[in-house]
C-alpha angles and dihedrals in degrees: 000000000000123000105272092203090062093047095048092047092051095049095046092045091052092050093045091052087078092057127091095198119108097230142122125244117297116282092237092064118107115290093238094058110116113236113231134172107255100202134063132034094310093050092049093051093046092052091047091049092050092050090052092047097051097041119118092229140010103314133160123194144189121207129197113259090220138345107302093005122104121182092252133026089239125049094220090052089055093046093055089067088068118092112260094017123110131167142216118222130218120192090354093303132103109263114159135016136225119202123197090341097311116120129231095277090058095054123078119220118202133181111217088341095311125119111247125221116233134229092206098078089240139068089271115112117213110218090194087079093064124072111222091221092072095056125083098187148350127216122196111202108200099172125056125263123185092225096057122092110255129237105090120094091168095041146309110245117200123196114206124203133197122282119194099217090057088066109031119206131028122327126162143162135192126190137180129184140178116215128201115193113196093200097073122090096189106026133082143197113329133199132241125188132180137170142176129195124185127175137164128208142185097041091318094301095118127043140177129195125185123183131173143164136193122195135177122190133181116194143153144202138214115199145172103214133186094180093158087059131210121302110233123199143152115286088247091069110108096158133077112341090023140068133246118275123260126006092340087069093053141263113327091004103190118253099185140032119016135314136194134222128196120243113188119356117185144177111230129201118186136175122197137191122194133188116190125186123182128178140168135185119192125185121187131186126187107177091168131022095253100046129066128176119196125190118184140175123195130185134184119188124182128176120186128184122189135189116197132193125167138170116213148163129215120219112225097192088234139103129044109337098169093112092064116112123209136196141166104054126209087035095030129189132184116251084188125012117192138180118186113187129213102241114197098148139007088265090067093062117104128223128266106197136215110197122195134184143160125191144144143196139207120216118193130178122183125180132177121185143175125205125187116190115188127177095205095185136350088275104035129067124178126191125190117192130178132170136175113202135175133187129183140174124201141153115287089211112035090203095058097038122203095302136002142176132201117181123209108187126194110206095213104104117122097173139007131210142173119197112195097178097090128077084251116041110246118225116198138185135176120254096011091174089072092060103095140113093274090065098040124107135173123279131168126324140187136194113200122195123192128183123185126189124182124180128183128189110183128176122182131181112192131178141182125198125188114208090181139327091289103041133051138150133217117207139167152145131223143183119206123182118187120187120189127182125186120191126181139172132174125196102200133180105199095202092127091145090066134257135206124028139300110269096033087126100034096104095057117110097257128182116206121211141165125252115200098057089058089068091070093144095046106060139231123340121235109261104194093255112184097025115128093240100033094145091060093060107093109200110232099252103144132088137162131214130199140154110287096221090051089053091049091051090055092043093057090062095038092064107074096190130039107241121168134152093257099291125087126195128261092248128084119246118251116268109279094011126118110276145174123267092279098037095273119162129239099205102066140063129267133224094195091118096172090059091063126008127346116162131171132188128185119194116187119185125187115192141180129182144177128191129183120210120202128188122193148126131263116193088339091309115122116231141176128206125195117190118181145167127199125190123198134184116193128190120193125196121181128187121184136182123191136160129257124224135217110196149017122224126198100209103149132044096248105030147036132214127225108216146147104087112218104188145295126299120199126201130183123197134172139190140167141197139177132204143185116223115194124186140179127189122188124190124185127186101213089180134353089273103033125072126178124195135197125184139175123183147143123239136173139210118201125227117266118270091241090057093049094050110107126223134060128272122191129202105244093216127073141173142177089294089066142251127295144190142155139240131198127231118212089184094069112130121220123261109263124209132188104206130203124188132180121173144158127208126194116196096191101164142006107298092356131104145147126215135187123186140175123203134183130187123191104198129191136175092052112186119229135153123265123191127234127178122231137172091206112171091016093245124179117238117221088195092064120044148070098305094046093046092049090054092050091048091052098042103032134249093285095057114131124240089250092055092048092050092048090051092052093047091050098043103034102036091130093054109110089224093056118077114175121193124218130199127227090277092054094252122140110266107179124277143177131295113191126201113266116217090204100052109015130081120245120265111254114204122209101218119200110219123183113235137175115250124223097221126098118220131191129224117186137164152156127250121199126181137171124185115183134180115196097225115265094331091101092235122120145146148199126216123180139161132188122197118190132180138180141179087222104094130154114253102232092190094058122096089205130073113269133197111266139149114250115216101022111147146130116257138191138186135195118187125178121185147170124207118173143103092021093305122115120181132167137175119190131194118196125186132185125184124226114291143176104262102174145006117212119201113191119122112273089356091066106127148140117250118208127196108218127232110293138183133184135192122208132175140189133186131181139177129203108224105232094206093058116043111224095017116123132175119202145177131197140183130201123201090354093177090053098232121195127229114226129187129188141179132230091331130027091247092062095085114194099173139007106182124188119189107153137209128321125207132190134192121188154144131234129194122196126186 
């Protein structure tokens, strides 16, 4: 039937991939087995090619080049070299993968065939948690197979680890590396160590394998960030969030369609420190030839610390905006957006803000599993596998939480501008010299604390029965229980209007620095060229750094009155500082989960499958057919607890705060669904070197855990655009896809092949967000009622928020819901206006609720790949390209959320290498086209976010020291051209992020014996 030479070569190559010895196949192997070198780049590519060739469906694979040596230092970086696979990076490192246009949440990651829990709180797996040195191979299953755990519409990606009985005897590897990350301003060279030891005993009936790695990394980031987004509205909007009509709204002020205005642009400087520890222990026992027991324990531990400083401005949608410049009607964007304020007294100046934060998180994954493999008879094999795995993420410092934000405004800004014409958006203020610690005071703050816990108990019984040499069946049953708990608290002081005095932070040990020159890889900032008063725009080129805990110490005494949104921190306030009723602090995180958000989801799936495998010949051409059916029943139970609120306070010109927690509300919901998943895979050997494949199958991808979580969460800030929140939906059904694949593979020479494939996916049950209105909590809205309406009637429809507040303070000072503040000179200095149940309208929340759509959409594409070895010269290369397309595109002209596929993009790779005479060298170019990376749903901030076209060049080189067998020195470089990641909104000018990380280099030594 099939070429025995190919089968034997594949099996022996796979077994030998676990070995560190530089040897050929055993002498007792069949005489016609081709002898190949099993280590190095060539050996890795040959093994990967053989796995692809002999797979039952469309499968791509990556094999370790040697024991403890994967092709790239990061698994995601290796996966992106596969056709159809692209990655998203975090902190300059591969983090998540997209396959055939389907993002990380639609791909299932397994470890030795077992579903892994995640530390992300979602179905997204973060590859940054896993050291590449502990993995022996990766298989990417692109077509469906009844025996494979469901959950990946794009693909199921399996990580394989070392097993001692697959490589009898002693094998071991030790590696050390020094890493220099160019992105850090304060860090230095950091160490990385890894090792693997494998030994068998008692005539190779018992084996033990231990692997481990320890890595430190110091890195940084420079970023332009518009995280508050751009407020989009109809061109007719001349009120808040918009600009006046005509020339008062700027040059080319749009008159039709929609237009967008910036809210809070900022320059961000971050430093990060990461410690990653991976370990695995595997014990195997084979008392008789036909029975093997495997017990394994795996752990991933990741600790990340971050220090954040940013300088920002907040647009008030007030003042003279005539110097703004617009383009792109009917979907208009500002090339320059400008607000020039009428300054008659210091109280008219706006704030320029310094925001500081420091936080960290610990991510831990532990898994223990038992596998029993029993060849009952010559024709029947049974495998029982069980694992219990747990992953969690929590704050590394309970006081700081998992993210925080303390704002130090300087009320010295006479104008504000954003120039989007440069390669780096230019932020400008007036009188930048007055922005310094002597003019800073305390504003609002928040300390968020998230805790994720994910537990999986999975039991699988699989079998294979051979009726004869041409017919076999695979069958099995499984039970998979996934528990996910999400807990969140936020200790928030809503004093966004400012408290304390100027100079409260002057005595801190500050370090002043510039901003724009740090973006040396990004380009020139827009400088407001052509505006009538260009010289009065001071580019924001000033920032201050200090120790976060020192800032917090000063902040405790700068705030005269304890004022939080109902929840204090776990810490005690400093002696003499403002505190809660029992001495609680305001500047720390809380673990009182039931006082905020505590949600739990259990997902239990029972499955059974059967698959028939046929071998035969058609016109003297060998073929195989695999026909399978999988049935799954899933039950979902969700329990959620969240707080209630009693009032709304208008304490800053542009925003309100929802506060006054009243208690905890608990809701339990349940749902279930079942589904049949058929598949058929057909493989035909047209010639000895050409194989064609055709496959049809049905796959699913379950809704994200955050979408399934029941209960309602509101955003505790509001404004004239409204109030928002979100609610989960445990009844969401999974995405369903009917998949079609057709491919041809030509294995034209040893280690060389070309493949061309077409795929199509017809996907239904798309999940998008619908909006429903709710007056939950029956809160009174100070932005809609008698006092507000009276102010508008007296001042006119174009009155600013500041003018309206001043009117209310002056005319309703005796109202118990109106509390004006006065400075030392007796002048009005802001204050609080609370909602009045007698005269104000109720707050209506626009709640975003995930729902299944009723429209089917198609994603299709072409994958092309060539791998070529130039004979025995040692030179070789890989070229591949993936083109994907879909009728599911975001409508950029819509103000509402639209169905769209996140992550869809074309990709390409070019890899050139040399492997001969102890020298291995590789340079790799990876390219990804622009793609939709996020969809934000939040009132007038609803928007698509696109990641722009990006490429990266990496290299590695190693040399085997002839004098010491097994000793290798190596060097590597990541992103050596220091490319920048850029994201934008509806139009390319609406820049959301420009992130500069830089290159990373490593120099190390590895010893294998």
